[in-house]
XYZ file of C-alpha atoms in Angstrom:
338
model
C 0.000 0.000 0.000
C 1.244 3.480 -0.847
C 1.803 5.975 1.948
C 0.817 9.624 2.083
C 4.238 10.729 0.816
C 4.136 8.673 -2.391
C 4.577 10.815 -5.501
C 4.560 10.605 -9.268
C 7.174 12.587 -11.192
C 6.887 13.797 -14.765
C 10.576 14.537 -15.278
C 10.338 16.465 -18.521
C 12.904 18.226 -20.652
C 11.066 21.540 -20.324
C 9.165 21.159 -17.030
C 9.023 18.841 -14.046
C 5.621 18.135 -12.484
C 5.072 16.302 -9.207
C 1.792 14.577 -8.379
C 0.937 13.580 -4.817
C -1.716 11.056 -3.999
C -4.980 12.706 -2.882
C -3.504 16.174 -3.615
C -3.087 16.205 -7.385
C -0.298 18.209 -9.024
C 1.519 19.935 -6.178
C 4.509 21.327 -8.070
C 5.228 22.556 -11.585
C 8.709 23.946 -12.269
C 10.934 24.428 -15.329
C 13.627 21.717 -15.544
C 16.391 24.301 -15.312
C 19.193 25.089 -12.875
C 21.390 28.198 -12.683
C 24.959 27.268 -11.785
C 28.031 29.384 -11.027
C 30.709 27.831 -13.223
C 33.509 29.282 -11.109
C 32.474 27.357 -8.010
C 30.162 24.670 -9.484
C 27.528 25.814 -7.013
C 23.845 25.627 -7.988
C 22.355 29.050 -7.264
C 18.767 28.652 -8.466
C 16.460 25.839 -9.495
C 13.227 25.738 -11.498
C 11.328 28.979 -12.069
C 13.908 30.988 -10.122
C 16.610 29.720 -12.490
C 14.528 30.434 -15.596
C 13.807 33.979 -14.396
C 17.520 34.869 -14.197
C 18.383 33.631 -17.704
C 20.127 36.473 -19.570
C 20.201 38.656 -16.447
C 23.269 37.255 -14.685
C 27.070 37.536 -14.955
C 28.733 35.403 -17.620
C 29.932 32.945 -14.978
C 26.319 32.017 -14.125
C 24.853 29.643 -16.688
C 21.382 28.198 -17.020
C 21.557 24.462 -17.625
C 18.867 21.970 -18.587
C 20.116 18.629 -17.209
C 17.697 16.722 -19.435
C 18.080 16.457 -23.178
C 15.424 14.923 -25.414
C 13.596 13.602 -22.371
C 16.553 11.767 -20.796
C 19.188 12.712 -18.239
C 22.202 14.336 -19.905
C 23.933 15.464 -16.681
C 23.263 13.003 -13.889
C 24.717 14.967 -10.961
C 22.832 18.152 -11.775
C 19.626 16.247 -12.564
C 19.809 14.361 -9.271
C 20.364 17.600 -7.342
C 17.515 19.329 -9.165
C 15.161 16.400 -8.547
C 16.149 16.257 -4.886
C 15.471 19.974 -4.406
C 12.110 19.690 -6.182
C 11.031 16.728 -4.067
C 12.187 18.361 -0.817
C 10.179 21.433 -1.801
C 7.122 19.353 -2.662
C 7.202 16.987 0.331
C 9.306 18.364 3.226
C 10.827 15.631 5.365
C 8.627 14.485 8.222
C 9.872 11.617 10.332
C 11.476 8.594 8.705
C 8.769 7.663 6.223
C 10.296 7.358 2.747
C 8.189 7.867 -0.380
C 7.704 5.462 -3.215
C 8.213 7.263 -6.504
C 6.796 6.657 -9.965
C 8.919 8.335 -12.652
C 7.995 8.745 -16.328
C 10.517 8.167 -19.113
C 10.294 8.360 -22.930
C 9.508 5.068 -24.652
C 12.802 5.066 -26.545
C 15.296 5.248 -23.656
C 18.038 2.637 -23.481
C 18.911 0.553 -20.377
C 21.737 2.911 -19.365
C 19.416 5.931 -19.446
C 16.747 3.961 -17.571
C 19.231 3.146 -14.803
C 20.275 6.807 -14.615
C 16.658 7.871 -14.027
C 16.227 5.155 -11.396
C 19.455 6.110 -9.647
C 18.461 9.781 -9.572
C 15.140 8.863 -7.938
C 16.821 6.643 -5.339
C 19.381 9.379 -4.611
C 16.614 11.566 -3.180
C 15.721 8.952 -0.567
C 12.999 6.932 -2.259
C 11.943 3.673 -0.622
C 11.276 2.161 -4.033
C 11.079 3.399 -7.599
C 8.782 2.434 -10.456
C 9.395 3.425 -14.055
C 6.483 3.981 -16.435
C 6.796 5.001 -20.050
C 5.451 8.453 -20.898
C 2.935 7.470 -23.581
C 1.340 4.992 -21.162
C 1.171 7.632 -18.425
C -0.220 10.166 -20.911
C -2.922 7.734 -22.060
C -3.881 6.927 -18.472
C -3.953 10.624 -17.591
C -6.135 11.337 -20.631
C -8.645 8.744 -19.456
C -8.159 6.327 -22.346
C -9.258 2.692 -21.767
C -5.701 1.339 -21.758
C -6.532 -1.959 -20.039
C -9.402 -2.896 -22.352
C -9.052 -5.076 -25.489
C -9.294 -2.051 -27.748
C -6.654 0.032 -29.508
C -5.918 3.519 -28.148
C -3.542 5.918 -29.869
C -1.861 8.749 -27.993
C 0.534 11.414 -29.298
C 2.281 13.156 -26.400
C 4.128 16.273 -27.606
C 6.413 17.428 -24.832
C 9.409 19.722 -24.651
C 12.160 17.358 -25.733
C 10.336 14.466 -27.364
C 7.105 13.514 -29.072
C 5.893 10.109 -27.893
C 3.608 8.230 -30.283
C 2.051 4.967 -29.141
C -0.780 2.522 -29.669
C -1.886 0.780 -26.477
C -4.115 -2.221 -25.874
C -4.715 -4.554 -22.905
C -2.393 -2.558 -20.658
C 0.593 -2.815 -23.001
C 2.240 -0.622 -25.596
C 1.781 -2.424 -28.919
C 3.807 -0.007 -31.049
C 5.654 3.133 -30.027
C 7.989 5.728 -31.433
C 9.929 8.515 -29.711
C 11.161 11.411 -31.857
C 13.065 14.576 -31.003
C 10.699 16.841 -32.934
C 8.818 18.582 -30.130
C 8.404 21.902 -28.317
C 12.063 22.840 -27.920
C 12.799 21.954 -31.560
C 10.037 24.373 -32.573
C 11.635 27.093 -30.425
C 15.023 26.460 -32.048
C 13.501 26.696 -35.529
C 11.956 30.048 -34.664
C 15.213 31.387 -33.176
C 17.210 30.349 -36.249
C 14.632 31.749 -38.662
C 14.490 35.166 -36.954
C 18.282 35.229 -36.864
C 18.693 34.513 -40.590
C 15.674 36.399 -41.929
C 15.910 39.548 -39.821
C 19.519 39.396 -38.465
C 17.904 39.614 -35.046
C 19.027 37.664 -32.016
C 16.247 36.426 -29.726
C 16.271 34.028 -26.791
C 14.199 30.996 -25.900
C 11.615 32.980 -23.885
C 10.826 35.167 -26.912
C 10.653 32.131 -29.204
C 8.223 30.519 -26.772
C 6.042 33.657 -26.798
C 5.944 33.522 -30.591
C 5.043 29.825 -30.487
C 2.226 30.339 -28.006
C 0.779 33.434 -29.662
C 0.979 32.900 -33.425
C 2.713 29.627 -34.335
C 0.462 27.113 -36.053
C 0.442 23.895 -38.045
C -2.519 24.977 -40.164
C -4.016 28.370 -41.118
C -6.429 29.810 -38.568
C -8.951 32.692 -38.615
C -7.990 36.302 -37.918
C -4.231 35.838 -38.164
C -2.325 38.932 -37.059
C 1.339 39.909 -37.045
C 3.163 39.713 -33.729
C 5.681 42.273 -32.439
C 8.925 41.046 -30.892
C 12.120 42.678 -29.668
C 15.662 41.364 -29.984
C 19.238 42.485 -30.521
C 20.129 43.682 -34.008
C 23.188 41.679 -35.088
C 24.331 44.488 -37.394
C 24.724 47.258 -34.808
C 24.123 45.514 -31.484
C 21.164 47.690 -30.526
C 17.669 46.531 -29.495
C 15.218 46.388 -32.373
C 11.511 45.659 -32.711
C 10.061 43.789 -35.685
C 6.753 42.155 -36.573
C 6.476 38.553 -37.722
C 3.489 36.938 -39.389
C 1.772 33.631 -38.494
C 2.295 32.460 -42.071
C 6.074 32.805 -42.021
C 6.320 31.128 -38.613
C 4.100 28.298 -39.884
C 6.484 27.757 -42.804
C 9.461 27.994 -40.469
C 8.264 25.175 -38.163
C 6.825 23.039 -40.974
C 9.711 20.500 -40.888
C 9.016 19.774 -37.204
C 5.300 19.267 -37.813
C 6.080 17.043 -40.790
C 8.308 14.833 -38.621
C 5.494 14.372 -36.106
C 3.031 13.445 -38.849
C 5.513 11.026 -40.422
C 5.920 9.386 -37.012
C 2.157 9.000 -36.620
C 1.814 7.478 -40.085
C 4.702 5.125 -39.371
C 2.998 3.730 -36.259
C -0.368 3.472 -38.028
C 1.329 1.438 -40.741
C 2.751 -1.081 -38.261
C -0.259 -1.984 -36.110
C -2.543 -4.992 -36.775
C -5.691 -4.342 -38.843
C -7.983 -4.899 -35.839
C -6.250 -2.146 -33.868
C -6.219 0.118 -36.910
C -9.993 -0.306 -37.060
C -10.206 0.765 -33.401
C -8.156 3.896 -34.124
C -10.430 4.784 -37.046
C -13.382 4.539 -34.640
C -11.860 6.052 -31.498
C -9.393 8.450 -33.063
C -6.039 9.848 -31.977
C -5.660 11.686 -28.659
C -3.146 14.547 -28.373
C -1.481 15.260 -25.027
C 1.465 17.343 -23.857
C 2.011 21.072 -24.145
C 2.472 20.799 -27.909
C -1.125 19.603 -28.279
C -2.139 23.249 -27.836
C -0.329 24.363 -31.005
C -2.854 26.130 -33.199
C -4.115 24.025 -36.089
C -2.188 20.879 -35.151
C -5.361 18.858 -34.601
C -6.711 19.924 -38.020
C -3.399 19.205 -39.772
C -3.165 15.669 -38.345
C -6.790 14.957 -39.261
C -6.155 16.143 -42.817
C -2.966 14.091 -43.195
C -4.184 10.836 -41.609
C -7.935 10.823 -42.231
C -8.390 9.904 -38.553
C -10.499 11.794 -36.009
C -8.246 13.682 -33.602
C -9.056 15.086 -30.146
C -7.088 17.103 -27.609
C -7.126 15.732 -24.064
C -8.440 17.853 -21.231
C -5.485 19.659 -19.604
C -3.048 18.108 -22.106
C 0.064 19.500 -20.403
C -0.833 17.644 -17.198
C -1.767 14.242 -18.622
C 1.552 12.522 -17.921
C 1.660 13.741 -14.310
C -2.007 12.843 -13.794
C -1.257 9.398 -15.225
C 1.447 8.804 -12.623
C -1.062 9.768 -9.953
C -3.617 7.283 -11.225
C -0.918 4.590 -11.189
C -0.233 5.417 -7.537
C -3.848 4.624 -6.754
C -3.719 1.148 -8.334
C -2.743 -1.716 -5.990
C 0.717 -2.966 -6.976
C -0.461 -6.531 -7.565
C -2.969 -5.242 -10.133
C -0.699 -2.793 -11.918
C 2.295 -4.874 -13.036
C 1.283 -4.672 -16.707
C 1.466 -0.884 -16.567
C 5.109 -0.764 -15.475
C 8.085 -1.103 -17.777
C 10.294 -1.587 -14.716
C 9.653 -1.684 -10.962
C 11.228 -2.121 -7.538
C 8.004 -3.033 -5.786
């Protein structure tokens, strides 16, 4: 039986969410640390670290310890995770939490062990690993344990997870690096080349949220941004159009659609029939991209829906797993210490 300190962790490239049983999502922080390179001391974590990006001395660098959904710097990731968990569930007595951690479906055994080790390093009693598309499907309320095919496309910060699930197992899955951060990078590079203007990730994210799209939408309007002119070094304001941003990020959207088609082409005919009936469910922050639902419907001929609170589906899925008795949930775990 799980205790009151048990938590689920959506350890994402862009954000880390922590779900506590009976409390829901209790913490949501950017997966970023600010470190002083002269002393190797971590100065800020999460939102505090993101807020100081570009406003600190050169010796202070903002680092994302996760790359493409997996741990790229173990020591920093472990410290960040420890600080997040201590913030979310302050130590009380000697009761240690059990932790469910989500990972992309394409991680290798070495990366899986790194995630497990990071979770144990924060004092977990036991650690369970669940793959992100499964957690996303559970969080979206899909009937994952029934003899019917469910298709989920989870578009996160570092990876897009595409999977078809039936009878509590992932039948086919694909993890690709075309996701939210890749869209930001496309926008940054486009603005740099087209307007000789240097912008940072926060500005690229504002563009993505406000006008980026995968398909034309009504009442499109230009969007004003400010950056540093690379010709004279001074601040400069320009306006960019939704159409040019749509063309700029088109390769990323195409990669996602190719991934979806690839999975649809691999599943058995019976499951394909289920997908035609039940459709494709979009989760993750990228599900909110304007016109993405329409573009996928047009390209695949399948009905597409966006999950309620898509950004939270993976974290909510870990919470639902926490509520399942361990003896009944073995099929949901890709790895477990229970």
